[in-house]
Amino acid sequence: MNTPNTHYDTLSRALHWLTAIAVIAAFILGPEHFGREMRQGLDPATRWDIVVHETLGLLVMTLTLLRLVWVAVRPAQPRFDMPGWMHLTARATHGLLWLMLLAVPMSALLALGSEGHPLTLLGGLRINEMPVIAQSPLANLADWGDVHGMLGDMILWLSGLHAVAALYHHFFLKDGVLMSMLRSRR
Ligand code: HEM
Ligand code: HEM
Protein backbone atom coordinates (compact mmCIF):
# COMPACT_ATOMS: atom_id res chain seq x y z
CA MET A 1 0.00 0.00 0.00
CA ASN A 2 1.27 3.55 -0.80
CA THR A 3 2.01 5.78 2.22
CA PRO A 4 -0.08 8.97 1.88
CA ASN A 5 1.90 12.03 0.92
CA THR A 6 2.22 14.38 3.91
CA HIS A 7 4.79 16.89 2.64
CA TYR A 8 5.52 18.90 -0.50
CA ASP A 9 8.60 17.80 -2.43
CA THR A 10 11.85 19.75 -2.00
CA LEU A 11 11.63 21.66 -5.28
CA SER A 12 8.03 22.80 -4.60
CA ARG A 13 9.06 24.02 -1.15
CA ALA A 14 12.16 25.81 -2.43
CA LEU A 15 10.22 27.54 -5.23
CA HIS A 16 7.37 28.49 -2.85
CA TRP A 17 9.62 30.23 -0.33
CA LEU A 18 11.88 31.86 -2.92
CA THR A 19 8.81 33.27 -4.68
CA ALA A 20 7.26 34.46 -1.39
CA ILE A 21 10.48 36.31 -0.46
CA ALA A 22 10.77 37.86 -3.95
CA VAL A 23 7.10 39.05 -3.90
CA ILE A 24 7.46 40.63 -0.46
CA ALA A 25 10.80 42.27 -1.36
CA ALA A 26 9.39 43.59 -4.68
CA PHE A 27 6.42 45.03 -2.77
CA ILE A 28 8.59 46.70 -0.12
CA LEU A 29 10.78 48.16 -2.87
CA GLY A 30 7.73 49.23 -4.93
CA PRO A 31 8.93 52.83 -5.20
CA GLU A 32 6.02 55.17 -4.66
CA HIS A 33 5.00 57.41 -7.58
CA PHE A 34 7.75 56.16 -9.85
CA GLY A 35 5.28 55.67 -12.68
CA ARG A 36 4.57 59.41 -12.52
CA GLU A 37 8.28 60.24 -12.27
CA MET A 38 8.98 58.19 -15.40
CA ARG A 39 6.22 60.06 -17.22
CA GLN A 40 8.03 63.28 -16.15
CA GLY A 41 11.21 62.04 -17.84
CA LEU A 42 13.06 60.11 -15.10
CA ASP A 43 15.39 57.44 -16.54
CA PRO A 44 14.57 54.38 -14.38
CA ALA A 45 18.13 53.03 -14.81
CA THR A 46 19.32 55.84 -12.50
CA ARG A 47 17.23 54.53 -9.58
CA TRP A 48 18.44 51.33 -7.87
CA ASP A 49 15.04 50.75 -6.20
CA ILE A 50 13.26 50.70 -9.58
CA VAL A 51 15.90 48.42 -11.12
CA VAL A 52 15.72 45.98 -8.17
CA HIS A 53 11.87 46.14 -8.13
CA GLU A 54 11.66 45.24 -11.82
CA THR A 55 14.32 42.51 -11.53
CA LEU A 56 12.59 40.89 -8.54
CA GLY A 57 9.23 41.13 -10.30
CA LEU A 58 10.52 39.37 -13.39
CA LEU A 59 12.15 36.77 -11.13
CA VAL A 60 8.68 36.12 -9.64
CA MET A 61 7.26 35.62 -13.14
CA THR A 62 10.09 33.26 -14.18
CA LEU A 63 9.86 31.22 -10.96
CA THR A 64 6.07 30.98 -11.37
CA LEU A 65 6.32 29.69 -14.94
CA LEU A 66 8.92 27.11 -13.81
CA ARG A 67 6.70 26.13 -10.87
CA LEU A 68 3.70 25.60 -13.12
CA VAL A 69 5.72 23.23 -15.30
CA TRP A 70 6.86 21.40 -12.13
CA VAL A 71 3.29 21.25 -10.76
CA ALA A 72 2.27 19.35 -13.91
CA VAL A 73 4.85 16.59 -13.41
CA ARG A 74 5.73 16.53 -9.69
CA PRO A 75 4.72 13.90 -7.12
CA ALA A 76 1.14 14.28 -5.84
CA GLN A 77 0.73 17.15 -3.38
CA PRO A 78 -0.24 16.32 0.22
CA ARG A 79 -3.93 16.02 1.13
CA PHE A 80 -5.35 16.68 4.58
CA ASP A 81 -8.69 15.75 6.10
CA MET A 82 -10.75 18.93 6.42
CA PRO A 83 -14.33 20.07 5.86
CA GLY A 84 -15.38 20.54 2.21
CA TRP A 85 -15.74 24.34 2.52
CA MET A 86 -12.20 24.65 3.90
CA HIS A 87 -10.78 22.52 1.13
CA LEU A 88 -12.64 24.62 -1.48
CA THR A 89 -11.49 27.90 0.09
CA ALA A 90 -7.87 26.70 0.08
CA ARG A 91 -8.13 25.67 -3.57
CA ALA A 92 -9.73 28.98 -4.57
CA THR A 93 -7.06 30.97 -2.68
CA HIS A 94 -4.23 29.01 -4.31
CA GLY A 95 -5.86 29.47 -7.74
CA LEU A 96 -6.10 33.23 -7.19
CA LEU A 97 -2.51 33.39 -5.94
CA TRP A 98 -1.28 31.55 -9.05
CA LEU A 99 -3.25 33.98 -11.23
CA MET A 100 -1.88 37.03 -9.42
CA LEU A 101 1.70 35.73 -9.56
CA LEU A 102 1.40 36.01 -13.35
CA ALA A 103 -0.95 39.00 -13.61
CA VAL A 104 1.16 41.33 -11.42
CA PRO A 105 4.34 41.14 -13.57
CA MET A 106 2.34 41.00 -16.81
CA SER A 107 0.43 44.18 -15.96
CA ALA A 108 3.81 45.85 -15.27
CA LEU A 109 5.11 44.86 -18.70
CA LEU A 110 1.87 46.20 -20.23
CA ALA A 111 2.38 49.47 -18.31
CA LEU A 112 5.98 49.90 -19.49
CA GLY A 113 5.26 48.81 -23.07
CA SER A 114 2.13 50.89 -23.57
CA GLU A 115 3.71 54.05 -22.15
CA GLY A 116 7.02 53.56 -24.00
CA HIS A 117 9.15 53.35 -20.81
CA PRO A 118 12.25 51.16 -20.75
CA LEU A 119 12.49 47.92 -18.77
CA THR A 120 15.65 48.23 -16.65
CA LEU A 121 17.18 45.25 -14.89
CA LEU A 122 20.20 44.48 -12.69
CA GLY A 123 23.44 43.93 -14.62
CA GLY A 124 22.72 46.88 -16.91
CA LEU A 125 20.11 44.94 -18.91
CA ARG A 126 17.74 47.30 -20.64
CA ILE A 127 14.95 47.01 -23.19
CA ASN A 128 14.03 50.45 -24.45
CA GLU A 129 10.84 49.62 -26.30
CA MET A 130 8.34 46.79 -26.43
CA PRO A 131 6.62 47.35 -29.80
CA VAL A 132 4.64 44.10 -29.58
CA ILE A 133 2.93 45.44 -26.44
CA ALA A 134 2.73 49.07 -27.60
CA GLN A 135 0.93 48.07 -30.82
CA SER A 136 -1.33 45.45 -29.29
CA PRO A 137 -5.02 46.26 -28.73
CA LEU A 138 -4.42 45.59 -25.00
CA ALA A 139 -2.21 48.68 -24.69
CA ASN A 140 -5.11 51.16 -24.62
CA LEU A 141 -7.54 49.01 -22.70
CA ALA A 142 -6.60 50.37 -19.27
CA ASP A 143 -4.14 52.49 -17.35
CA TRP A 144 -1.88 49.48 -16.76
CA GLY A 145 0.27 51.37 -14.24
CA ASP A 146 -2.81 51.82 -12.02
CA VAL A 147 -3.89 48.23 -12.60
CA HIS A 148 -0.40 47.00 -11.68
CA GLY A 149 -0.28 49.06 -8.46
CA MET A 150 -3.72 47.72 -7.45
CA LEU A 151 -2.79 44.10 -8.23
CA GLY A 152 0.52 44.58 -6.36
CA ASP A 153 -1.45 45.60 -3.24
CA MET A 154 -3.96 42.78 -3.73
CA ILE A 155 -1.37 40.00 -3.94
CA LEU A 156 0.08 41.16 -0.62
CA TRP A 157 -3.35 41.15 1.07
CA LEU A 158 -4.17 37.75 -0.36
CA SER A 159 -0.87 36.18 0.64
CA GLY A 160 -1.28 37.75 4.09
CA LEU A 161 -4.64 35.97 4.49
CA HIS A 162 -3.09 32.79 3.10
CA ALA A 163 -0.27 33.01 5.68
CA VAL A 164 -2.76 33.62 8.53
CA ALA A 165 -4.71 30.53 7.38
CA ALA A 166 -1.48 28.47 7.40
CA LEU A 167 -0.72 29.64 10.96
CA TYR A 168 -4.33 28.85 12.03
CA HIS A 169 -3.88 25.30 10.70
CA HIS A 170 -0.65 24.97 12.64
CA PHE A 171 -1.60 26.46 16.00
CA PHE A 172 -5.35 25.69 16.22
CA LEU A 173 -6.11 22.73 13.97
CA LYS A 174 -2.64 21.19 14.50
CA ASP A 175 -2.99 19.30 11.22
CA GLY A 176 0.43 19.47 9.56
CA VAL A 177 -0.55 21.82 6.67
CA LEU A 178 2.15 24.39 7.52
CA MET A 179 4.80 21.71 8.12
CA SER A 180 4.00 20.20 4.71
CA MET A 181 5.47 23.36 3.14
CA LEU A 182 8.24 23.85 5.70
CA ARG A 183 10.11 20.57 5.85
CA SER A 184 10.46 17.17 4.25
CA ARG A 185 8.98 13.99 5.65
CA ARG A 186 11.07 12.71 8.52
C1 HEM B 1 5.33 40.32 -7.68
C2 HEM B 1 5.90 41.31 -8.29
C3 HEM B 1 5.56 42.77 -8.11
C4 HEM B 1 4.91 43.44 -7.08
C5 HEM B 1 4.37 42.85 -5.76
C6 HEM B 1 4.83 44.83 -7.46
C7 HEM B 1 4.23 45.82 -6.71
C8 HEM B 1 4.09 47.14 -7.12
C9 HEM B 1 3.37 48.16 -6.40
C10 HEM B 1 2.63 47.96 -5.06
C11 HEM B 1 3.45 49.32 -7.12
C12 HEM B 1 2.83 50.70 -6.77
C13 HEM B 1 3.87 51.52 -6.04
C14 HEM B 1 3.25 52.83 -5.56
O1 HEM B 1 2.97 53.69 -6.41
O2 HEM B 1 3.05 52.94 -4.35
C15 HEM B 1 4.23 49.04 -8.30
C16 HEM B 1 4.52 49.96 -9.28
C17 HEM B 1 5.24 49.67 -10.42
N1 HEM B 1 5.89 48.48 -10.71
FE1 HEM B 1 5.70 46.74 -9.72
N2 HEM B 1 5.41 44.99 -8.71
C18 HEM B 1 5.87 43.75 -9.13
C19 HEM B 1 6.51 43.46 -10.32
C20 HEM B 1 6.92 44.39 -11.26
C21 HEM B 1 7.63 44.11 -12.50
C22 HEM B 1 8.00 42.72 -13.04
C23 HEM B 1 7.86 45.30 -13.12
C24 HEM B 1 8.53 45.59 -14.43
C25 HEM B 1 8.64 44.76 -15.42
C26 HEM B 1 7.27 46.33 -12.30
C27 HEM B 1 7.24 47.67 -12.62
C28 HEM B 1 6.48 48.61 -11.96
C29 HEM B 1 6.19 49.94 -12.50
C30 HEM B 1 6.66 50.48 -13.87
C31 HEM B 1 5.42 50.60 -11.53
C32 HEM B 1 4.87 52.04 -11.63
C33 HEM B 1 3.51 51.94 -12.27
C34 HEM B 1 2.87 53.31 -12.50
O3 HEM B 1 2.58 53.97 -11.49
O4 HEM B 1 2.69 53.67 -13.68
N3 HEM B 1 6.71 45.74 -11.17
N4 HEM B 1 4.61 47.71 -8.28
C1 HEM C 1 3.81 36.30 -1.23
C2 HEM C 1 3.72 35.27 -0.43
C3 HEM C 1 3.14 33.91 -0.81
C4 HEM C 1 2.63 33.44 -1.99
C5 HEM C 1 2.51 34.18 -3.31
C6 HEM C 1 2.21 32.06 -1.75
C7 HEM C 1 1.64 31.22 -2.72
C8 HEM C 1 1.35 29.88 -2.53
C9 HEM C 1 0.90 28.96 -3.57
C10 HEM C 1 0.68 29.35 -5.03
C11 HEM C 1 0.73 27.74 -2.99
C12 HEM C 1 0.39 26.43 -3.71
C13 HEM C 1 1.75 25.73 -3.83
C14 HEM C 1 1.89 24.47 -4.63
O1 HEM C 1 0.90 23.83 -5.00
O2 HEM C 1 3.09 24.11 -4.90
C15 HEM C 1 1.06 27.88 -1.59
C16 HEM C 1 0.99 26.86 -0.66
C17 HEM C 1 1.24 27.02 0.68
N1 HEM C 1 1.71 28.17 1.32
FE1 HEM C 1 2.08 29.94 0.44
N2 HEM C 1 2.46 31.74 -0.44
C18 HEM C 1 3.03 32.84 0.17
C19 HEM C 1 3.44 32.95 1.48
C20 HEM C 1 3.22 32.00 2.45
C21 HEM C 1 3.50 32.15 3.86
C22 HEM C 1 4.10 33.43 4.50
C23 HEM C 1 3.16 30.98 4.48
C24 HEM C 1 3.20 30.58 5.95
C25 HEM C 1 3.13 31.39 6.98
C26 HEM C 1 2.67 30.08 3.45
C27 HEM C 1 2.24 28.78 3.65
C28 HEM C 1 1.82 27.90 2.68
C29 HEM C 1 1.42 26.52 2.94
C30 HEM C 1 1.40 25.83 4.30
C31 HEM C 1 1.06 25.96 1.70
C32 HEM C 1 0.49 24.55 1.44
C33 HEM C 1 -0.99 24.63 1.69
C34 HEM C 1 -1.84 23.48 1.22
O3 HEM C 1 -1.36 22.52 0.61
O4 HEM C 1 -3.08 23.59 1.42
N3 HEM C 1 2.72 30.74 2.22
N4 HEM C 1 1.42 29.19 -1.34
mmCIF file of C-alpha atoms and ligand atoms in Angstrom:
data_model
loop_
_atom_site.group_PDB
_atom_site.id
_atom_site.type_symbol
_atom_site.label_atom_id
_atom_site.label_comp_id
_atom_site.label_asym_id
_atom_site.label_seq_id
_atom_site.Cartn_x
_atom_site.Cartn_y
_atom_site.Cartn_z
ATOM 1 C CA MET A 1 0.000 0.000 0.000
ATOM 2 C CA ASN A 2 1.272 3.546 -0.804
ATOM 3 C CA THR A 3 2.009 5.784 2.220
ATOM 4 C CA PRO A 4 -0.082 8.967 1.881
ATOM 5 C CA ASN A 5 1.900 12.035 0.918
ATOM 6 C CA THR A 6 2.225 14.376 3.909
ATOM 7 C CA HIS A 7 4.786 16.892 2.638
ATOM 8 C CA TYR A 8 5.518 18.904 -0.497
ATOM 9 C CA ASP A 9 8.597 17.799 -2.435
ATOM 10 C CA THR A 10 11.852 19.752 -1.998
ATOM 11 C CA LEU A 11 11.629 21.660 -5.284
ATOM 12 C CA SER A 12 8.028 22.797 -4.601
ATOM 13 C CA ARG A 13 9.056 24.016 -1.146
ATOM 14 C CA ALA A 14 12.158 25.812 -2.435
ATOM 15 C CA LEU A 15 10.219 27.540 -5.233
ATOM 16 C CA HIS A 16 7.372 28.492 -2.852
ATOM 17 C CA TRP A 17 9.624 30.232 -0.328
ATOM 18 C CA LEU A 18 11.883 31.858 -2.920
ATOM 19 C CA THR A 19 8.809 33.269 -4.677
ATOM 20 C CA ALA A 20 7.265 34.456 -1.393
ATOM 21 C CA ILE A 21 10.483 36.310 -0.458
ATOM 22 C CA ALA A 22 10.767 37.856 -3.947
ATOM 23 C CA VAL A 23 7.104 39.047 -3.901
ATOM 24 C CA ILE A 24 7.465 40.634 -0.460
ATOM 25 C CA ALA A 25 10.805 42.270 -1.362
ATOM 26 C CA ALA A 26 9.391 43.590 -4.678
ATOM 27 C CA PHE A 27 6.425 45.031 -2.772
ATOM 28 C CA ILE A 28 8.590 46.704 -0.121
ATOM 29 C CA LEU A 29 10.780 48.155 -2.867
ATOM 30 C CA GLY A 30 7.728 49.233 -4.928
ATOM 31 C CA PRO A 31 8.933 52.834 -5.199
ATOM 32 C CA GLU A 32 6.019 55.172 -4.657
ATOM 33 C CA HIS A 33 5.000 57.414 -7.576
ATOM 34 C CA PHE A 34 7.750 56.161 -9.848
ATOM 35 C CA GLY A 35 5.285 55.668 -12.676
ATOM 36 C CA ARG A 36 4.568 59.407 -12.522
ATOM 37 C CA GLU A 37 8.278 60.239 -12.272
ATOM 38 C CA MET A 38 8.977 58.187 -15.395
ATOM 39 C CA ARG A 39 6.216 60.062 -17.217
ATOM 40 C CA GLN A 40 8.030 63.276 -16.153
ATOM 41 C CA GLY A 41 11.208 62.039 -17.843
ATOM 42 C CA LEU A 42 13.062 60.106 -15.101
ATOM 43 C CA ASP A 43 15.385 57.440 -16.535
ATOM 44 C CA PRO A 44 14.570 54.377 -14.375
ATOM 45 C CA ALA A 45 18.128 53.032 -14.806
ATOM 46 C CA THR A 46 19.316 55.843 -12.502
ATOM 47 C CA ARG A 47 17.227 54.533 -9.582
ATOM 48 C CA TRP A 48 18.438 51.329 -7.870
ATOM 49 C CA ASP A 49 15.045 50.752 -6.197
ATOM 50 C CA ILE A 50 13.260 50.695 -9.575
ATOM 51 C CA VAL A 51 15.897 48.424 -11.117
ATOM 52 C CA VAL A 52 15.717 45.984 -8.173
ATOM 53 C CA HIS A 53 11.870 46.142 -8.135
ATOM 54 C CA GLU A 54 11.657 45.241 -11.822
ATOM 55 C CA THR A 55 14.321 42.509 -11.530
ATOM 56 C CA LEU A 56 12.590 40.887 -8.539
ATOM 57 C CA GLY A 57 9.225 41.132 -10.300
ATOM 58 C CA LEU A 58 10.523 39.372 -13.394
ATOM 59 C CA LEU A 59 12.147 36.773 -11.128
ATOM 60 C CA VAL A 60 8.678 36.116 -9.643
ATOM 61 C CA MET A 61 7.258 35.625 -13.137
ATOM 62 C CA THR A 62 10.086 33.260 -14.179
ATOM 63 C CA LEU A 63 9.856 31.223 -10.959
ATOM 64 C CA THR A 64 6.075 30.975 -11.370
ATOM 65 C CA LEU A 65 6.322 29.688 -14.939
ATOM 66 C CA LEU A 66 8.924 27.109 -13.809
ATOM 67 C CA ARG A 67 6.701 26.132 -10.871
ATOM 68 C CA LEU A 68 3.695 25.599 -13.116
ATOM 69 C CA VAL A 69 5.720 23.225 -15.301
ATOM 70 C CA TRP A 70 6.861 21.403 -12.133
ATOM 71 C CA VAL A 71 3.288 21.248 -10.761
ATOM 72 C CA ALA A 72 2.271 19.353 -13.907
ATOM 73 C CA VAL A 73 4.854 16.593 -13.412
ATOM 74 C CA ARG A 74 5.732 16.528 -9.687
ATOM 75 C CA PRO A 75 4.717 13.898 -7.117
ATOM 76 C CA ALA A 76 1.136 14.277 -5.835
ATOM 77 C CA GLN A 77 0.726 17.152 -3.382
ATOM 78 C CA PRO A 78 -0.243 16.319 0.219
ATOM 79 C CA ARG A 79 -3.926 16.020 1.134
ATOM 80 C CA PHE A 80 -5.352 16.677 4.576
ATOM 81 C CA ASP A 81 -8.687 15.753 6.104
ATOM 82 C CA MET A 82 -10.749 18.933 6.421
ATOM 83 C CA PRO A 83 -14.333 20.067 5.856
ATOM 84 C CA GLY A 84 -15.380 20.539 2.215
ATOM 85 C CA TRP A 85 -15.740 24.339 2.519
ATOM 86 C CA MET A 86 -12.204 24.653 3.899
ATOM 87 C CA HIS A 87 -10.782 22.522 1.129
ATOM 88 C CA LEU A 88 -12.636 24.615 -1.482
ATOM 89 C CA THR A 89 -11.494 27.900 0.086
ATOM 90 C CA ALA A 90 -7.869 26.703 0.084
ATOM 91 C CA ARG A 91 -8.125 25.674 -3.573
ATOM 92 C CA ALA A 92 -9.732 28.983 -4.565
ATOM 93 C CA THR A 93 -7.060 30.973 -2.683
ATOM 94 C CA HIS A 94 -4.226 29.011 -4.314
ATOM 95 C CA GLY A 95 -5.865 29.472 -7.737
ATOM 96 C CA LEU A 96 -6.098 33.225 -7.190
ATOM 97 C CA LEU A 97 -2.509 33.389 -5.940
ATOM 98 C CA TRP A 98 -1.277 31.549 -9.051
ATOM 99 C CA LEU A 99 -3.250 33.979 -11.227
ATOM 100 C CA MET A 100 -1.876 37.031 -9.418
ATOM 101 C CA LEU A 101 1.698 35.730 -9.562
ATOM 102 C CA LEU A 102 1.404 36.014 -13.349
ATOM 103 C CA ALA A 103 -0.953 38.999 -13.607
ATOM 104 C CA VAL A 104 1.159 41.331 -11.418
ATOM 105 C CA PRO A 105 4.337 41.137 -13.570
ATOM 106 C CA MET A 106 2.337 41.002 -16.810
ATOM 107 C CA SER A 107 0.433 44.177 -15.960
ATOM 108 C CA ALA A 108 3.813 45.854 -15.275
ATOM 109 C CA LEU A 109 5.107 44.857 -18.704
ATOM 110 C CA LEU A 110 1.875 46.198 -20.230
ATOM 111 C CA ALA A 111 2.377 49.471 -18.312
ATOM 112 C CA LEU A 112 5.975 49.903 -19.492
ATOM 113 C CA GLY A 113 5.262 48.814 -23.071
ATOM 114 C CA SER A 114 2.129 50.886 -23.567
ATOM 115 C CA GLU A 115 3.709 54.055 -22.147
ATOM 116 C CA GLY A 116 7.017 53.557 -23.999
ATOM 117 C CA HIS A 117 9.148 53.351 -20.812
ATOM 118 C CA PRO A 118 12.254 51.158 -20.754
ATOM 119 C CA LEU A 119 12.494 47.916 -18.774
ATOM 120 C CA THR A 120 15.645 48.231 -16.653
ATOM 121 C CA LEU A 121 17.180 45.250 -14.889
ATOM 122 C CA LEU A 122 20.201 44.477 -12.691
ATOM 123 C CA GLY A 123 23.443 43.926 -14.620
ATOM 124 C CA GLY A 124 22.721 46.882 -16.910
ATOM 125 C CA LEU A 125 20.113 44.939 -18.915
ATOM 126 C CA ARG A 126 17.744 47.303 -20.639
ATOM 127 C CA ILE A 127 14.950 47.006 -23.189
ATOM 128 C CA ASN A 128 14.035 50.451 -24.452
ATOM 129 C CA GLU A 129 10.836 49.625 -26.301
ATOM 130 C CA MET A 130 8.343 46.793 -26.429
ATOM 131 C CA PRO A 131 6.619 47.350 -29.798
ATOM 132 C CA VAL A 132 4.640 44.096 -29.578
ATOM 133 C CA ILE A 133 2.929 45.439 -26.442
ATOM 134 C CA ALA A 134 2.728 49.069 -27.601
ATOM 135 C CA GLN A 135 0.933 48.074 -30.822
ATOM 136 C CA SER A 136 -1.330 45.451 -29.294
ATOM 137 C CA PRO A 137 -5.016 46.255 -28.729
ATOM 138 C CA LEU A 138 -4.423 45.592 -25.002
ATOM 139 C CA ALA A 139 -2.213 48.676 -24.692
ATOM 140 C CA ASN A 140 -5.114 51.164 -24.622
ATOM 141 C CA LEU A 141 -7.536 49.007 -22.702
ATOM 142 C CA ALA A 142 -6.605 50.371 -19.270
ATOM 143 C CA ASP A 143 -4.140 52.489 -17.352
ATOM 144 C CA TRP A 144 -1.881 49.485 -16.760
ATOM 145 C CA GLY A 145 0.266 51.371 -14.237
ATOM 146 C CA ASP A 146 -2.807 51.819 -12.015
ATOM 147 C CA VAL A 147 -3.890 48.225 -12.603
ATOM 148 C CA HIS A 148 -0.397 47.004 -11.676
ATOM 149 C CA GLY A 149 -0.283 49.056 -8.457
ATOM 150 C CA MET A 150 -3.718 47.716 -7.451
ATOM 151 C CA LEU A 151 -2.789 44.098 -8.232
ATOM 152 C CA GLY A 152 0.517 44.580 -6.362
ATOM 153 C CA ASP A 153 -1.448 45.605 -3.240
ATOM 154 C CA MET A 154 -3.960 42.778 -3.726
ATOM 155 C CA ILE A 155 -1.365 40.003 -3.942
ATOM 156 C CA LEU A 156 0.076 41.162 -0.624
ATOM 157 C CA TRP A 157 -3.354 41.153 1.073
ATOM 158 C CA LEU A 158 -4.175 37.750 -0.356
ATOM 159 C CA SER A 159 -0.873 36.179 0.636
ATOM 160 C CA GLY A 160 -1.278 37.748 4.093
ATOM 161 C CA LEU A 161 -4.637 35.974 4.485
ATOM 162 C CA HIS A 162 -3.089 32.788 3.100
ATOM 163 C CA ALA A 163 -0.268 33.006 5.685
ATOM 164 C CA VAL A 164 -2.764 33.616 8.530
ATOM 165 C CA ALA A 165 -4.712 30.525 7.376
ATOM 166 C CA ALA A 166 -1.484 28.467 7.396
ATOM 167 C CA LEU A 167 -0.719 29.640 10.955
ATOM 168 C CA TYR A 168 -4.325 28.851 12.025
ATOM 169 C CA HIS A 169 -3.879 25.301 10.698
ATOM 170 C CA HIS A 170 -0.651 24.966 12.636
ATOM 171 C CA PHE A 171 -1.605 26.459 15.996
ATOM 172 C CA PHE A 172 -5.355 25.691 16.224
ATOM 173 C CA LEU A 173 -6.106 22.726 13.972
ATOM 174 C CA LYS A 174 -2.641 21.186 14.499
ATOM 175 C CA ASP A 175 -2.990 19.303 11.224
ATOM 176 C CA GLY A 176 0.427 19.470 9.563
ATOM 177 C CA VAL A 177 -0.549 21.817 6.673
ATOM 178 C CA LEU A 178 2.153 24.389 7.519
ATOM 179 C CA MET A 179 4.800 21.709 8.116
ATOM 180 C CA SER A 180 3.997 20.198 4.710
ATOM 181 C CA MET A 181 5.467 23.356 3.137
ATOM 182 C CA LEU A 182 8.242 23.855 5.700
ATOM 183 C CA ARG A 183 10.108 20.566 5.849
ATOM 184 C CA SER A 184 10.464 17.170 4.250
ATOM 185 C CA ARG A 185 8.977 13.986 5.650
ATOM 186 C CA ARG A 186 11.069 12.713 8.522
HETATM 187 C C1 HEM B 1 5.330 40.323 -7.684
HETATM 188 C C2 HEM B 1 5.905 41.309 -8.292
HETATM 189 C C3 HEM B 1 5.558 42.769 -8.108
HETATM 190 C C4 HEM B 1 4.913 43.436 -7.077
HETATM 191 C C5 HEM B 1 4.366 42.854 -5.760
HETATM 192 C C6 HEM B 1 4.828 44.829 -7.463
HETATM 193 C C7 HEM B 1 4.232 45.823 -6.710
HETATM 194 C C8 HEM B 1 4.094 47.144 -7.116
HETATM 195 C C9 HEM B 1 3.366 48.165 -6.396
HETATM 196 C C10 HEM B 1 2.630 47.962 -5.057
HETATM 197 C C11 HEM B 1 3.451 49.319 -7.121
HETATM 198 C C12 HEM B 1 2.830 50.699 -6.769
HETATM 199 C C13 HEM B 1 3.873 51.521 -6.041
HETATM 200 C C14 HEM B 1 3.253 52.825 -5.564
HETATM 201 O O1 HEM B 1 2.969 53.692 -6.408
HETATM 202 O O2 HEM B 1 3.050 52.938 -4.353
HETATM 203 C C15 HEM B 1 4.234 49.042 -8.295
HETATM 204 C C16 HEM B 1 4.524 49.960 -9.285
HETATM 205 C C17 HEM B 1 5.243 49.674 -10.422
HETATM 206 N N1 HEM B 1 5.889 48.477 -10.705
HETATM 207 FE FE1 HEM B 1 5.696 46.741 -9.724
HETATM 208 N N2 HEM B 1 5.413 44.985 -8.707
HETATM 209 C C18 HEM B 1 5.869 43.748 -9.126
HETATM 210 C C19 HEM B 1 6.514 43.463 -10.324
HETATM 211 C C20 HEM B 1 6.922 44.392 -11.258
HETATM 212 C C21 HEM B 1 7.632 44.110 -12.499
HETATM 213 C C22 HEM B 1 8.000 42.719 -13.040
HETATM 214 C C23 HEM B 1 7.865 45.296 -13.117
HETATM 215 C C24 HEM B 1 8.530 45.593 -14.435
HETATM 216 C C25 HEM B 1 8.641 44.756 -15.416
HETATM 217 C C26 HEM B 1 7.272 46.332 -12.296
HETATM 218 C C27 HEM B 1 7.240 47.671 -12.618
HETATM 219 C C28 HEM B 1 6.476 48.610 -11.960
HETATM 220 C C29 HEM B 1 6.195 49.936 -12.500
HETATM 221 C C30 HEM B 1 6.658 50.482 -13.868
HETATM 222 C C31 HEM B 1 5.422 50.602 -11.531
HETATM 223 C C32 HEM B 1 4.869 52.037 -11.626
HETATM 224 C C33 HEM B 1 3.507 51.938 -12.274
HETATM 225 C C34 HEM B 1 2.874 53.306 -12.505
HETATM 226 O O3 HEM B 1 2.579 53.973 -11.491
HETATM 227 O O4 HEM B 1 2.691 53.669 -13.678
HETATM 228 N N3 HEM B 1 6.709 45.745 -11.170
HETATM 229 N N4 HEM B 1 4.614 47.709 -8.278
HETATM 230 C C1 HEM B 2 3.814 36.295 -1.230
HETATM 231 C C2 HEM B 2 3.721 35.267 -0.432
HETATM 232 C C3 HEM B 2 3.137 33.909 -0.806
HETATM 233 C C4 HEM B 2 2.628 33.440 -1.986
HETATM 234 C C5 HEM B 2 2.507 34.177 -3.315
HETATM 235 C C6 HEM B 2 2.210 32.058 -1.748
HETATM 236 C C7 HEM B 2 1.645 31.217 -2.716
HETATM 237 C C8 HEM B 2 1.345 29.883 -2.532
HETATM 238 C C9 HEM B 2 0.899 28.964 -3.569
HETATM 239 C C10 HEM B 2 0.683 29.346 -5.032
HETATM 240 C C11 HEM B 2 0.731 27.736 -2.993
HETATM 241 C C12 HEM B 2 0.386 26.429 -3.706
HETATM 242 C C13 HEM B 2 1.753 25.733 -3.827
HETATM 243 C C14 HEM B 2 1.887 24.472 -4.631
HETATM 244 O O1 HEM B 2 0.900 23.832 -4.999
HETATM 245 O O2 HEM B 2 3.086 24.112 -4.905
HETATM 246 C C15 HEM B 2 1.061 27.877 -1.593
HETATM 247 C C16 HEM B 2 0.993 26.862 -0.660
HETATM 248 C C17 HEM B 2 1.242 27.016 0.681
HETATM 249 N N1 HEM B 2 1.709 28.167 1.318
HETATM 250 FE FE1 HEM B 2 2.075 29.936 0.435
HETATM 251 N N2 HEM B 2 2.464 31.737 -0.439
HETATM 252 C C18 HEM B 2 3.030 32.842 0.166
HETATM 253 C C19 HEM B 2 3.441 32.950 1.482
HETATM 254 C C20 HEM B 2 3.220 31.997 2.449
HETATM 255 C C21 HEM B 2 3.503 32.151 3.864
HETATM 256 C C22 HEM B 2 4.102 33.434 4.502
HETATM 257 C C23 HEM B 2 3.156 30.984 4.481
HETATM 258 C C24 HEM B 2 3.199 30.582 5.947
HETATM 259 C C25 HEM B 2 3.134 31.388 6.980
HETATM 260 C C26 HEM B 2 2.671 30.079 3.446
HETATM 261 C C27 HEM B 2 2.243 28.780 3.651
HETATM 262 C C28 HEM B 2 1.821 27.899 2.682
HETATM 263 C C29 HEM B 2 1.424 26.523 2.944
HETATM 264 C C30 HEM B 2 1.397 25.827 4.300
HETATM 265 C C31 HEM B 2 1.055 25.965 1.704
HETATM 266 C C32 HEM B 2 0.490 24.554 1.444
HETATM 267 C C33 HEM B 2 -0.994 24.634 1.691
HETATM 268 C C34 HEM B 2 -1.844 23.485 1.220
HETATM 269 O O3 HEM B 2 -1.365 22.518 0.612
HETATM 270 O O4 HEM B 2 -3.082 23.593 1.421
HETATM 271 N N3 HEM B 2 2.717 30.744 2.221
HETATM 272 N N4 HEM B 2 1.417 29.194 -1.336
#
